[in-house]
XYZ file of C-alpha atoms in Angstrom:
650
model
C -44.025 -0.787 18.780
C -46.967 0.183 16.434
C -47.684 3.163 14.601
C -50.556 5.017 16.042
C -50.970 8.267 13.986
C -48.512 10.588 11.218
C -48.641 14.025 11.159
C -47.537 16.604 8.866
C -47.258 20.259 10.138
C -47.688 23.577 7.547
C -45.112 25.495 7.084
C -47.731 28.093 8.584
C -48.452 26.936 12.109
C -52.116 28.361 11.522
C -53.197 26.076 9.058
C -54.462 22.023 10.256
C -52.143 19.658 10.814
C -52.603 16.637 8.560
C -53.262 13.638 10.490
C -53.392 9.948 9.114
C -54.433 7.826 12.150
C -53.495 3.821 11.958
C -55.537 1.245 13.682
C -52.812 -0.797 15.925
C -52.608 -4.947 15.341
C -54.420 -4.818 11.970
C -54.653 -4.842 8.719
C -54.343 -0.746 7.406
C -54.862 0.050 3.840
C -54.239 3.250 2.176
C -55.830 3.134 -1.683
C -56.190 5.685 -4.159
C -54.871 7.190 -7.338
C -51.379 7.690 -8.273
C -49.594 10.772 -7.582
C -51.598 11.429 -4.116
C -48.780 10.739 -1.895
C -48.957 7.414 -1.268
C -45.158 6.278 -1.732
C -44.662 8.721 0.632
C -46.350 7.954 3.558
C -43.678 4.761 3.972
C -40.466 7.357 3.765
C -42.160 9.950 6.753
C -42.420 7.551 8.739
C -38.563 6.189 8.081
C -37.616 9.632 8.390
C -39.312 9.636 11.947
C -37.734 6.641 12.791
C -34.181 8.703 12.948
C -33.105 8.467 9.506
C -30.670 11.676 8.765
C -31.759 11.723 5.185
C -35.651 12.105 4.199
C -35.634 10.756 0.623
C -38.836 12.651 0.412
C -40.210 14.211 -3.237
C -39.244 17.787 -3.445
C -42.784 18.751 -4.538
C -45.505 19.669 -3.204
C -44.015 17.859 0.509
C -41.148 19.765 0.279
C -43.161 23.288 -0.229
C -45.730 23.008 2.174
C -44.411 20.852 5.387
C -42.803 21.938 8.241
C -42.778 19.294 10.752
C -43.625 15.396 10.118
C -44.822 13.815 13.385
C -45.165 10.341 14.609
C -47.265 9.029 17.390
C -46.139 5.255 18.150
C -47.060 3.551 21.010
C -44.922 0.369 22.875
C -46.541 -3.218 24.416
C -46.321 -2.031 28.029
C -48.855 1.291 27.004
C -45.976 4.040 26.820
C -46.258 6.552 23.955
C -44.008 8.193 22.153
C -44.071 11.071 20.324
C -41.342 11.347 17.249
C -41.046 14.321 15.349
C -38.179 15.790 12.801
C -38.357 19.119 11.007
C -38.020 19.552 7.182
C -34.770 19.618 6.379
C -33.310 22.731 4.730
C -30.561 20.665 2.886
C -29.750 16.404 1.999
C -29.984 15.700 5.471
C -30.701 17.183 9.101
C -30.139 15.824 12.510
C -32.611 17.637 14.558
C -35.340 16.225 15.987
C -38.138 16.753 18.496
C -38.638 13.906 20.839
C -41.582 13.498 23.959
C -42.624 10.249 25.756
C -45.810 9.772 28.233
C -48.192 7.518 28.482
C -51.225 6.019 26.905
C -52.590 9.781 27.217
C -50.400 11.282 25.061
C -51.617 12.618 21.884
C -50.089 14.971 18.895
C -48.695 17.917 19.374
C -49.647 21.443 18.760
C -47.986 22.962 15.958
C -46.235 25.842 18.281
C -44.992 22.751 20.949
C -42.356 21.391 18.213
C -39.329 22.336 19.204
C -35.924 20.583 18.587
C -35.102 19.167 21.762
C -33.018 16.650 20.523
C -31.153 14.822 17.397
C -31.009 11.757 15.097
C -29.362 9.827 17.483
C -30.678 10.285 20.696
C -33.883 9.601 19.177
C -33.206 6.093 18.031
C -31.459 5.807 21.158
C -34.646 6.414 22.790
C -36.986 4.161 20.823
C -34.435 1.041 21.210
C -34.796 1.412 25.162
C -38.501 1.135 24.392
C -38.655 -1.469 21.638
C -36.415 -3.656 24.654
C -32.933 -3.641 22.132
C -30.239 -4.403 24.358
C -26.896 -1.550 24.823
C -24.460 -2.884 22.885
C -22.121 -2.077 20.254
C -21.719 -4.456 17.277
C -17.697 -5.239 16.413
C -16.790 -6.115 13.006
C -14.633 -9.271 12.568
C -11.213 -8.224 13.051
C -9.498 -6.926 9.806
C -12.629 -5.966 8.546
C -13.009 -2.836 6.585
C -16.366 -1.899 8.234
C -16.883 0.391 11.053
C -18.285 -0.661 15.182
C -21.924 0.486 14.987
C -24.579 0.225 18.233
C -27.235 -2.040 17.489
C -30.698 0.161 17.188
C -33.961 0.703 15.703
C -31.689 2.078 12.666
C -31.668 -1.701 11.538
C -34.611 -3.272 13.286
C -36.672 -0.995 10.804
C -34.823 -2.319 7.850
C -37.247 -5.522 8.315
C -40.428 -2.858 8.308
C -40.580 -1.739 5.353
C -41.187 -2.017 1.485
C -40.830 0.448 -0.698
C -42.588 -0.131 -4.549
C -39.042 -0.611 -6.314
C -38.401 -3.327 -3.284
C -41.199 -5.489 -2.644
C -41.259 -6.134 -6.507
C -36.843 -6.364 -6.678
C -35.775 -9.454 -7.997
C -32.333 -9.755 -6.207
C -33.072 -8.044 -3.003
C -35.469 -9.165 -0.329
C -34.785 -6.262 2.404
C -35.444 -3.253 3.000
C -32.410 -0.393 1.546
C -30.209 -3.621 1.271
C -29.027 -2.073 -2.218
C -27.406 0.911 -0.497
C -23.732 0.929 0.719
C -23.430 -0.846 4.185
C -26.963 -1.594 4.112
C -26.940 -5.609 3.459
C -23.818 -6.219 5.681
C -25.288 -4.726 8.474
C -28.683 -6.531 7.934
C -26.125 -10.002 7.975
C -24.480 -8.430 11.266
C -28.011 -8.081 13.011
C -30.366 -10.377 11.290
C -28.698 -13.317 13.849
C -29.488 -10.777 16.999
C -33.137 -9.864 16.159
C -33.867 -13.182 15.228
C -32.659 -14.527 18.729
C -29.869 -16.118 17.788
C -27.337 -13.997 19.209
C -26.832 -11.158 21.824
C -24.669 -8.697 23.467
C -22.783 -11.804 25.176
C -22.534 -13.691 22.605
C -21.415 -10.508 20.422
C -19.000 -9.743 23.191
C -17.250 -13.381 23.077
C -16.994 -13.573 19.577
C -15.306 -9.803 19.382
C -13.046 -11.120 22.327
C -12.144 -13.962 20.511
C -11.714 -12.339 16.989
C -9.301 -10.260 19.239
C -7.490 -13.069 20.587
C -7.014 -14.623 17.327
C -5.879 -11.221 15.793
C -3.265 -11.154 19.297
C -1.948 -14.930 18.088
C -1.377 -13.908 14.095
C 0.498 -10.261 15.410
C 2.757 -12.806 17.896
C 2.936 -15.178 15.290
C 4.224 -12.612 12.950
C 6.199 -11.027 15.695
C 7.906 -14.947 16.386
C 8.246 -15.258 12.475
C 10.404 -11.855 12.186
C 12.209 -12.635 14.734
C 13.499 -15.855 13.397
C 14.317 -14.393 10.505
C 15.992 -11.200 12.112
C 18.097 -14.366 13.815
C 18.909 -15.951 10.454
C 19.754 -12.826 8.953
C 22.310 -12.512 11.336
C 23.641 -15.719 12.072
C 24.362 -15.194 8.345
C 25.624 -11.861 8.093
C 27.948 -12.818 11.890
C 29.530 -15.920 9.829
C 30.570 -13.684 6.732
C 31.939 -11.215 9.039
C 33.596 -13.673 10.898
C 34.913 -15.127 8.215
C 36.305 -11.605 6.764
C 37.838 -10.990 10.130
C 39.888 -14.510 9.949
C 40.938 -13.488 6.364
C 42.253 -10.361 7.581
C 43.858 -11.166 10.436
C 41.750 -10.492 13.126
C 40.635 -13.645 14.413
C 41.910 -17.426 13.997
C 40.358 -20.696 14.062
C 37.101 -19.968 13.579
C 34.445 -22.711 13.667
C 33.043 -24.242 10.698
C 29.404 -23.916 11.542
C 29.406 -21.474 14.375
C 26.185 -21.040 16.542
C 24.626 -17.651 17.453
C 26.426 -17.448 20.889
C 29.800 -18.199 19.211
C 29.490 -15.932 16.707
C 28.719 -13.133 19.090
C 31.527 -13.698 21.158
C 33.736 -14.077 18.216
C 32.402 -10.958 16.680
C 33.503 -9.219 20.294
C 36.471 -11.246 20.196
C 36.984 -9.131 16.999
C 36.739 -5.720 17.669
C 38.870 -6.059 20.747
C 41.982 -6.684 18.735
C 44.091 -3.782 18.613
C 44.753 -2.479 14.648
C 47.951 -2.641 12.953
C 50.359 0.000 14.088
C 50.869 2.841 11.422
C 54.006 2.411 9.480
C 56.517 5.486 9.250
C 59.165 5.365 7.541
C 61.401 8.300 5.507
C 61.328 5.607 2.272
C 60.350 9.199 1.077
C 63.282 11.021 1.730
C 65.521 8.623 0.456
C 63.680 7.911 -2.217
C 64.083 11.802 -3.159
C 67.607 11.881 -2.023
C 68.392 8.994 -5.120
C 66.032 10.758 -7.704
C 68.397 13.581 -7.071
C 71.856 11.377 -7.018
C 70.683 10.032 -9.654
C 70.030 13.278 -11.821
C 73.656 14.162 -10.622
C 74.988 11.037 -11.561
C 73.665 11.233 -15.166
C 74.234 14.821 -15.819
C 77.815 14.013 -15.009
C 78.250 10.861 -17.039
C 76.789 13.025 -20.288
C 79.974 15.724 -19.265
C 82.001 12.612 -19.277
C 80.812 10.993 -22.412
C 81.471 14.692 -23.917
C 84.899 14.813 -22.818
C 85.723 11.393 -24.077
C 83.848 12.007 -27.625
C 85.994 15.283 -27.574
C 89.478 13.494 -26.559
C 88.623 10.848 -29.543
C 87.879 13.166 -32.108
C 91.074 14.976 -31.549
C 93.006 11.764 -31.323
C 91.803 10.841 -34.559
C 92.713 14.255 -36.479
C 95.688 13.647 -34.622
C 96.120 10.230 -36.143
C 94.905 12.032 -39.796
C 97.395 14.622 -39.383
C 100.728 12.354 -38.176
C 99.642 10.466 -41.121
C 99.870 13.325 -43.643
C 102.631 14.732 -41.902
C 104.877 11.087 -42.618
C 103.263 11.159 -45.940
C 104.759 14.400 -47.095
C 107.786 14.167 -45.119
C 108.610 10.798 -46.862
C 107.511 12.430 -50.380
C 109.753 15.326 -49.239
C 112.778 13.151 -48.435
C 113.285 12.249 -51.716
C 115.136 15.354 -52.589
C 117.944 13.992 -50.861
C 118.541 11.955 -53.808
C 119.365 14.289 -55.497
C 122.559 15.845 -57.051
C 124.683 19.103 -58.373
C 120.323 19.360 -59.719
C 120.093 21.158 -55.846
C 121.990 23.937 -56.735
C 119.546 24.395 -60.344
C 117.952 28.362 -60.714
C 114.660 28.123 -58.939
C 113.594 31.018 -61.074
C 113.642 29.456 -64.697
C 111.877 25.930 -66.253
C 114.270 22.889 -65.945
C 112.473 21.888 -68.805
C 112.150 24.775 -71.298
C 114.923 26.863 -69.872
C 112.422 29.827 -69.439
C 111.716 32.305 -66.859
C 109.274 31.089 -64.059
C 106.847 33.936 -63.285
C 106.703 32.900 -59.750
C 109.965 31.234 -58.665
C 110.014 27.397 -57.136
C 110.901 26.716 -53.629
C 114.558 25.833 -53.934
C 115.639 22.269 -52.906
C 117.682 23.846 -49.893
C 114.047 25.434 -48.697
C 112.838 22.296 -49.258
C 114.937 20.276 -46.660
C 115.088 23.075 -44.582
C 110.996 22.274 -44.666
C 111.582 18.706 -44.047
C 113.538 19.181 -41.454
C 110.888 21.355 -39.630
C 107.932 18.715 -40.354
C 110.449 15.810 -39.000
C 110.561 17.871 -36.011
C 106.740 18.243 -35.610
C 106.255 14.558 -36.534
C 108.670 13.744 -33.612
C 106.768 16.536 -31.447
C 103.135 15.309 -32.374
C 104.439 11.484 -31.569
C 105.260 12.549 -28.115
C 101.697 14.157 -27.519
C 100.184 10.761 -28.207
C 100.836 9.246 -25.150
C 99.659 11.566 -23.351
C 96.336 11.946 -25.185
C 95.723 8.128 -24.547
C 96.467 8.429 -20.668
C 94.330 11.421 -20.534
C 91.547 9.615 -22.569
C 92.113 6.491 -19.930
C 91.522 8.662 -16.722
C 88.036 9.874 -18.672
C 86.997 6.670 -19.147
C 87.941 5.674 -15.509
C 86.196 8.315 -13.464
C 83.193 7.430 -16.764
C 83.232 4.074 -15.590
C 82.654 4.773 -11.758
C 80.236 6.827 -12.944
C 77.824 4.327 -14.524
C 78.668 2.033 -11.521
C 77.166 4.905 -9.208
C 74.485 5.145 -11.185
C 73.507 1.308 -11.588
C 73.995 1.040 -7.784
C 71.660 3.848 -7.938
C 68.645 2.168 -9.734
C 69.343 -0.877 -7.738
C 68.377 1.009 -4.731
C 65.295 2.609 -6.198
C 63.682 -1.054 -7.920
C 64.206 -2.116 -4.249
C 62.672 0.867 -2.816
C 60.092 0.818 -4.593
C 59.461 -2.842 -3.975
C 59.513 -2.131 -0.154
C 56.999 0.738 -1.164
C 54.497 -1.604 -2.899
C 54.442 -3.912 0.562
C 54.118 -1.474 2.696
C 51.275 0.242 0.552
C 49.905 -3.348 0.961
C 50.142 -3.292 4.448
C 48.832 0.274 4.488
C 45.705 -1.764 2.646
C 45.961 -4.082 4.801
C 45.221 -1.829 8.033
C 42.587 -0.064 6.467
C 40.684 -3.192 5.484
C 41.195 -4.012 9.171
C 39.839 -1.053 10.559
C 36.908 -0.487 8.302
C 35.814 -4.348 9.320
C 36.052 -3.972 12.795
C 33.646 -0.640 12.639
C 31.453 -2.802 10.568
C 31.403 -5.492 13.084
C 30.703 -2.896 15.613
C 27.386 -1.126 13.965
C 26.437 -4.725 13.751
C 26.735 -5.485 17.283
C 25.050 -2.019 18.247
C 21.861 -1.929 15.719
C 21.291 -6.068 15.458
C 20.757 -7.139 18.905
C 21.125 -10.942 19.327
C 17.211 -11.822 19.069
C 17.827 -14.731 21.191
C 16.571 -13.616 24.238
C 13.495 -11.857 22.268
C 12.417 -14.787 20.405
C 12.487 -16.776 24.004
C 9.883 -13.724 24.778
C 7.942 -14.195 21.667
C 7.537 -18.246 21.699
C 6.056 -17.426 25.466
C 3.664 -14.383 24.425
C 2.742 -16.477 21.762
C 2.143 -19.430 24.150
C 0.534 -17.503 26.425
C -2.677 -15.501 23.960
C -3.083 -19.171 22.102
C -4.173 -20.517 25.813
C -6.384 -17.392 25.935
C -7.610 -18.255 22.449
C -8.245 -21.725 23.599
C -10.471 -20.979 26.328
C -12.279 -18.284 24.421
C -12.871 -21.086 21.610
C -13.991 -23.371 24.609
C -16.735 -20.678 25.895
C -17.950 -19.837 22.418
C -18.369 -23.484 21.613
C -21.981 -23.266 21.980
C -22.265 -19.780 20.509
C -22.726 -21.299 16.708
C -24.240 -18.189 15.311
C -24.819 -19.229 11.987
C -26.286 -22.442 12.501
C -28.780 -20.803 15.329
C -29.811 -18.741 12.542
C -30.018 -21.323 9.827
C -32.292 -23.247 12.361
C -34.657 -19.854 13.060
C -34.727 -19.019 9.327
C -36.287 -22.549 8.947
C -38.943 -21.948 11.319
C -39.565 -18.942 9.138
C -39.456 -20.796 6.471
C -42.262 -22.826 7.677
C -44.888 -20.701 7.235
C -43.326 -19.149 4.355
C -44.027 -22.374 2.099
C -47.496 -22.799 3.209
C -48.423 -19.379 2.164
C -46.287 -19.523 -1.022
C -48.644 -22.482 -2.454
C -51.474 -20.489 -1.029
C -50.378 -17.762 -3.436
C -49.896 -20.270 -6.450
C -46.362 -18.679 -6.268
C -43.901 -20.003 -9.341
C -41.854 -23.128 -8.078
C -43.891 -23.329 -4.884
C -45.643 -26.744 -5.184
C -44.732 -29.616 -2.923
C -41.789 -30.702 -2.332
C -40.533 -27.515 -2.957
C -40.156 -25.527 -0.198
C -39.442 -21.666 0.404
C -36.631 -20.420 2.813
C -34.551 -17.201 3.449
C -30.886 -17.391 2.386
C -28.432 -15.720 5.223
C -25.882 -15.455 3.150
C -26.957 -13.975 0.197
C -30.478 -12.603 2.129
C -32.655 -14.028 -0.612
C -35.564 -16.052 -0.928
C -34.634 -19.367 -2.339
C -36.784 -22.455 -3.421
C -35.445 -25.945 -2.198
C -35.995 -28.571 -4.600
C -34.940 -31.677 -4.481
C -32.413 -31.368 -7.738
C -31.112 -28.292 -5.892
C -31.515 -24.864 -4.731
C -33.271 -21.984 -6.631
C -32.274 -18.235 -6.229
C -35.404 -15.911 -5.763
C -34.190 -13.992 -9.117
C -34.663 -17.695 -11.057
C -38.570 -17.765 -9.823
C -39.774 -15.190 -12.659
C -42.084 -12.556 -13.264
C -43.106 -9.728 -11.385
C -46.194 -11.985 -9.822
C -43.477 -14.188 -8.350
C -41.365 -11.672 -7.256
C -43.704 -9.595 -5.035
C -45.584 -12.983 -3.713
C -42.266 -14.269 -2.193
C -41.142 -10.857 -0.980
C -45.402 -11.013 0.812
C -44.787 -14.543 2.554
C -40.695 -13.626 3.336
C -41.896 -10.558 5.688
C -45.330 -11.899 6.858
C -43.375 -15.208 7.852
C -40.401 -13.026 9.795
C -42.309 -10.771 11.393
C -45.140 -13.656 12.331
C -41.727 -15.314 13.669
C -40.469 -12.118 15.438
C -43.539 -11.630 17.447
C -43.914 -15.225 18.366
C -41.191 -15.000 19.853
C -41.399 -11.025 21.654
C -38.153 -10.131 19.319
C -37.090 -6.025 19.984
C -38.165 -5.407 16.153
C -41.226 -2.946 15.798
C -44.388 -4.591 14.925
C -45.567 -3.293 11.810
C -44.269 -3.980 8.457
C -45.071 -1.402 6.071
C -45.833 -2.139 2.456
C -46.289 0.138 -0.653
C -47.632 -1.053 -4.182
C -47.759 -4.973 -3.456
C -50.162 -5.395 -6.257
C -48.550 -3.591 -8.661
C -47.569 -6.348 -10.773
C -51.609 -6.739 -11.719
C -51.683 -3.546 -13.156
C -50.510 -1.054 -15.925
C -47.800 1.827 -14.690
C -49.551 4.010 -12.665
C -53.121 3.669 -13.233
C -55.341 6.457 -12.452
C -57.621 3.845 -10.140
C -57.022 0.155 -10.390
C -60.545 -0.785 -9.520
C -61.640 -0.154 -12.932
C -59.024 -1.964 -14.433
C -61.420 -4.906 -15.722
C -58.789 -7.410 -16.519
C -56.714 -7.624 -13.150
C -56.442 -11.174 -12.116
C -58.817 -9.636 -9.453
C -59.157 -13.182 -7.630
C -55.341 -13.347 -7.240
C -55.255 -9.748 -5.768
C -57.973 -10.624 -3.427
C -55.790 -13.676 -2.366
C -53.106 -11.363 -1.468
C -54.830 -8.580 0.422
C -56.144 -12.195 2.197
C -53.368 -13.476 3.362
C -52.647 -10.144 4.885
C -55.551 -10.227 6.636
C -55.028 -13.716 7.868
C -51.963 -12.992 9.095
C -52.810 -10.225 11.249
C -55.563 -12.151 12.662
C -52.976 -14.992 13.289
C -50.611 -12.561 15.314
C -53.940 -11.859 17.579
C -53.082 -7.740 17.442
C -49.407 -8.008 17.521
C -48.822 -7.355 14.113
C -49.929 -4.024 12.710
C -49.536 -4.344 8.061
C -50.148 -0.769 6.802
C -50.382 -1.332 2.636
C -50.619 1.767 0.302
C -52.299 0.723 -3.023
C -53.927 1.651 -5.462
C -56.369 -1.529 -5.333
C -59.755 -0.574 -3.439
C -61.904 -4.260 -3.310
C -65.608 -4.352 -2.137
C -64.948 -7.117 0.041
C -66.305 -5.819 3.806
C -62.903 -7.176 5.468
C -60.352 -5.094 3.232
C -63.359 -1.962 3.240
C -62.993 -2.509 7.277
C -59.140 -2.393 7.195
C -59.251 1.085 4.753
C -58.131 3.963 6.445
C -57.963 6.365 3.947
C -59.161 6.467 -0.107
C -57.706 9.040 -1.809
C -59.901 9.079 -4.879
C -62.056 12.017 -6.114
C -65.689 11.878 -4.152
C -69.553 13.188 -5.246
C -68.492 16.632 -4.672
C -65.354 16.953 -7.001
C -63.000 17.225 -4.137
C -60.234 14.570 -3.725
C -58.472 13.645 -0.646
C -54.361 12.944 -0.668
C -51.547 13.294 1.853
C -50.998 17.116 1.147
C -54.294 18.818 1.758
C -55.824 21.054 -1.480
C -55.740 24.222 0.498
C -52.403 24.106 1.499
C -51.141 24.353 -2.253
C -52.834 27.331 -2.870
């Protein structure tokens, strides 16, 4: 596919279209001054190409156009016609899309319509440029998207935009943008011929198989451990149940089968019968005796305290009774001194104020306290027997009531081991529901992992005779061994250009995996940023495309066949120079070298190749005046030419 005239389309379908035609299979220059619209001639014709986002300037394009046209034309004669609208925002999807033959011209302005979109129209133009239907599949567990292989990247080898032909770490077209560079490394291999649909389509089956034999091999590995996990959780169960009762010999190192059955075993045997009992009851009935018992031992005690303390005031007052009784008896001694006046002193003779008992009073009072004394002695006895039968029925008390705590220590005791067994049952119980939640949620993997090893089994066979058709299919060394047929010419032309690092035997290459140029020296390899200066820069970027897309139409690749090229001299000349031909110190010889080789290698190509350049470099050599399609510089009248016509910005 080459490029056989852009269009732009006013805003106002009444004014002339702008037309810049291109001369198919040769060398096209576009010179003039800056700021005429140049740069932009490369991003229309991108945007035609299907791109959803214009990266056009927003004045005086922006303002005045309404339509941007393309007019390519294919190797078998068929035309296309490739039109989008301006968009009103970032991006747009419409488009206006017409195919015919080698008739087929622009368009009117009042025949663009959108008749189709972004898509469809690269879909179009890779049927025509011969790219084969297929979708590209990221190795498995990468974090990139499938993506159908169009002209979207095919024209990522077409052009060169003045920041990118003079980039010192990028080589490609957009490969600075997110995405970009991968999917140049996903379709380089393709374009170059190295790779297609089938070969795509084994690799993605394979990556798929080998993703199938990691998830199995995971699956396998889980498994195993799911098995482990229980074998070890069965043989601590097991070994609870023998500790509680439940189960009985129990092998040392069980295997999984045995410890299933054993866990079964388990929950089959029937729990320990409840215990009643009225321990309860009785044990009530003796708190109560025993509050009985006690109340009546403290009446007891009472009564006895009482019958002592009386028996000794009875003791105190026998005592003093004999005591007085014996003081009293001494009266008997005496004589006719009984019969003395009680009512005067035996001593002074003189009248007593209150009289004396009289000795005959006096006996008549011992007499009466003999009697008691006699009375009181015959009491005693029965005091004592009295206090005896106390102490008796005391005694049987506190008998009753040890008996009583007796019986309550050994309730109690027969409480504690049947609380135990209580325990006991409970423990019991609570195992054998573990056991069974076991059983029910952790199914014996055995079977399963059988399963596993033979799904397993089974995609690594598939794997093996994917790996056996795909033996041949060595996609990165088919490419290495294309890029160094690139590389080929690439050298060659690098020493033509007295490019830094380029003398013999150095020699120029592409890198595929960083997509770099790289020198190969013989003390090692050189990374295109390590080659210096602007000069260098640009010349290797020159021989990089002219060599790939020399080697692309050798060999009929489905890559259009222009490569598009804005500024390549720019490293000759001050920013933005009003007109570079009167810039009288340019290295003008090396310039002319480049614009040479340009030349040459259309020529070589034999009209396959169409190189469109926009410069600002305008030589008065007759080949590079012959290739000029356009010079946007002022002429005799005052009027200067550009890509936005003078009348439409009025």
């Amino acid at each position: 596919m080459q490029l056989l005239a852009l269009a732009l389309y006013h805003q106002d379908n009444r004014k002339t279209p702008r037309v810049l035609r291109f001369r198919p299979g040769r060398l096209n220059i576009l010179t003039g001054e800056s700021e005429t619209g140049k740069s932009g001639v490369l991003a229309i014709i991108d945007f035609c190409l299907g791109r959803r986002k214009p990266g056009l300037p927003d004045n005086p394009i922006d303002r005045t156009v309404g339509w941007y046209a393309l007019l390519v034309e294919f190797r078998d004669g068929r035309r296309m016609i490739l039109a989008r609208p301006r968009s009103a925002g970032e991006s747009t999807n419409e488009a206006f899309v017409c195919s015919g033959d080698g008739n087929l011209g622009l368009p009117r302005a009042d025949e663009l319509i959108v008749n189709s979109n972004a898509a469809a129209l690269r879909g179009e133009v890779s049927t025509h440029l011969g790219i084969e239907d297929f979708r590209f599949q990221p190795a498995v567990g990468a974090a990139r998207y499938s993506f159908d292989v169009s002209v979207a990247q095919a024209a990522l080898f077409c052009f060169q935009n003045q920041d990118e032909i003079a980039a010192s770490h990028t080589l490609f077209h957009r490969q600075t943008e997110d995405g970009i560079e991968q999917a140049i490394k996903d379709t380089l291999p393709y374009f170059l011929g190295a790779a297609g649909p089938d070969q795509a389509l084994r690799q993605h089956r394979l990556g798929e198989a080998r993703r199938e034999v990691r998830t199995a091999q995971r699956k396998l590995d889980a498994a195993l451990r799911q098995r482990e996990v229980l074998d070890t959780n069965g043989i601590a169960l097991l070994r609870l149940a023998q500790s509680e009762g439940l189960l009985s010999d129990v092998p040392t190192a069980p295997d999984a089968d045995t410890v299933q059955a054993l866990l079964r075993k388990a929950i089959t045997v029937p729990p320990l019968a409840p215990i009643s009992s009225d321990i309860g009851d009785r044990r009530q009935e003796l708190n109560e005796e025993r509050r009985t018992l006690r109340a009546q031992l403290q009446e007891f005690d009472a009564a006895l305290a009482t019958v002592d303390r009386w028996q000794r005031r009875s003791f105190d007052f026998i005592g003093e009774l004999h005591f007085q009784v014996d003081r009293l008896k001494t009266l008997d001694l005496l004589g006719p001194e009984r019969d003395h006046d009680n009512d005067v002193c035996p001593m002074c003779t003189q009248p007593l104020e209150h009289p004396d008992p009289s000795a005959r009073d006096i006996a008549r009072l011992t007499d009466r306290l003999s009697k008691e004394l006699e009375q009181a002695a015959g009491v005693q006895p029965v005091r004592q027997e009295h206090r005896r039968a106390l102490q008796a029925q005391r005694d049987n008390l506190a008998e009753r009531l040890k008996s009583n705590g007796l019986l309550l220590k050994e309730l109690m005791a027969s409480d504690e081991n049947m609380a135990r067994l209580q325990e006991q049952h409970l423990r019991a119980a609570h195992l054998q529901g573990r056991i069974a939640q076991s059983l029910a949620h952790d199914r014996p993997p055995t079977d399963n992992i059988g399963q596993l090893r033979n799904s397993l089994a089974s995609v690594q066979e598939v794997v093996s005779v994917l790996e056996e058709h795909t033996a041949n299919d060595d996609v990165p060394a088919e490419t290495e061994r294309r890029l160094a047929d690139i590389a080929a010419d690439m050298t060659p032309w690098a020493r033509r250009l007295m490019l830094g690092q380029s003398t013999a035997p150095n020699e120029a290459g592409i890198s595929f995996n960083s997509l770099k140029v790289v020198i190969r020296r013989p003390e090692g390899r050189l990374a295109q940023e390590r080659v210096g200066s602007a000069k260098n820069y640009i010349g290797y970027h020159l021989v990089a495309h002219l060599a790939l897309h020399t080697y692309l139409r050798r060999h009929n690749r489905p890559v259009p066949s222009f490569l598009a090229l804005d500024q390549p001299t720019q490293a000759f000349f001050p920013s933005k120079p009003r007109d570079a031909s009167a810039v009288p110190d340019a290295d003008w010889s090396t310039v002319t070298e480049y614009f040479r080789l340009l030349h040459d290698v259309t020529e070589l190509n034999e009209g396959k190749l169409q190189i469109i350049v926009c410069d600002h470099v305008n030589l008065p050599d007759g080949w590079f005046q012959d290739a000029v399609i356009g010079n946007w510089r002022p002429t005799d009248d005052g009027t200067r030419d550009a890509l936005i016509p003078t009348d439409w910005l009025a």
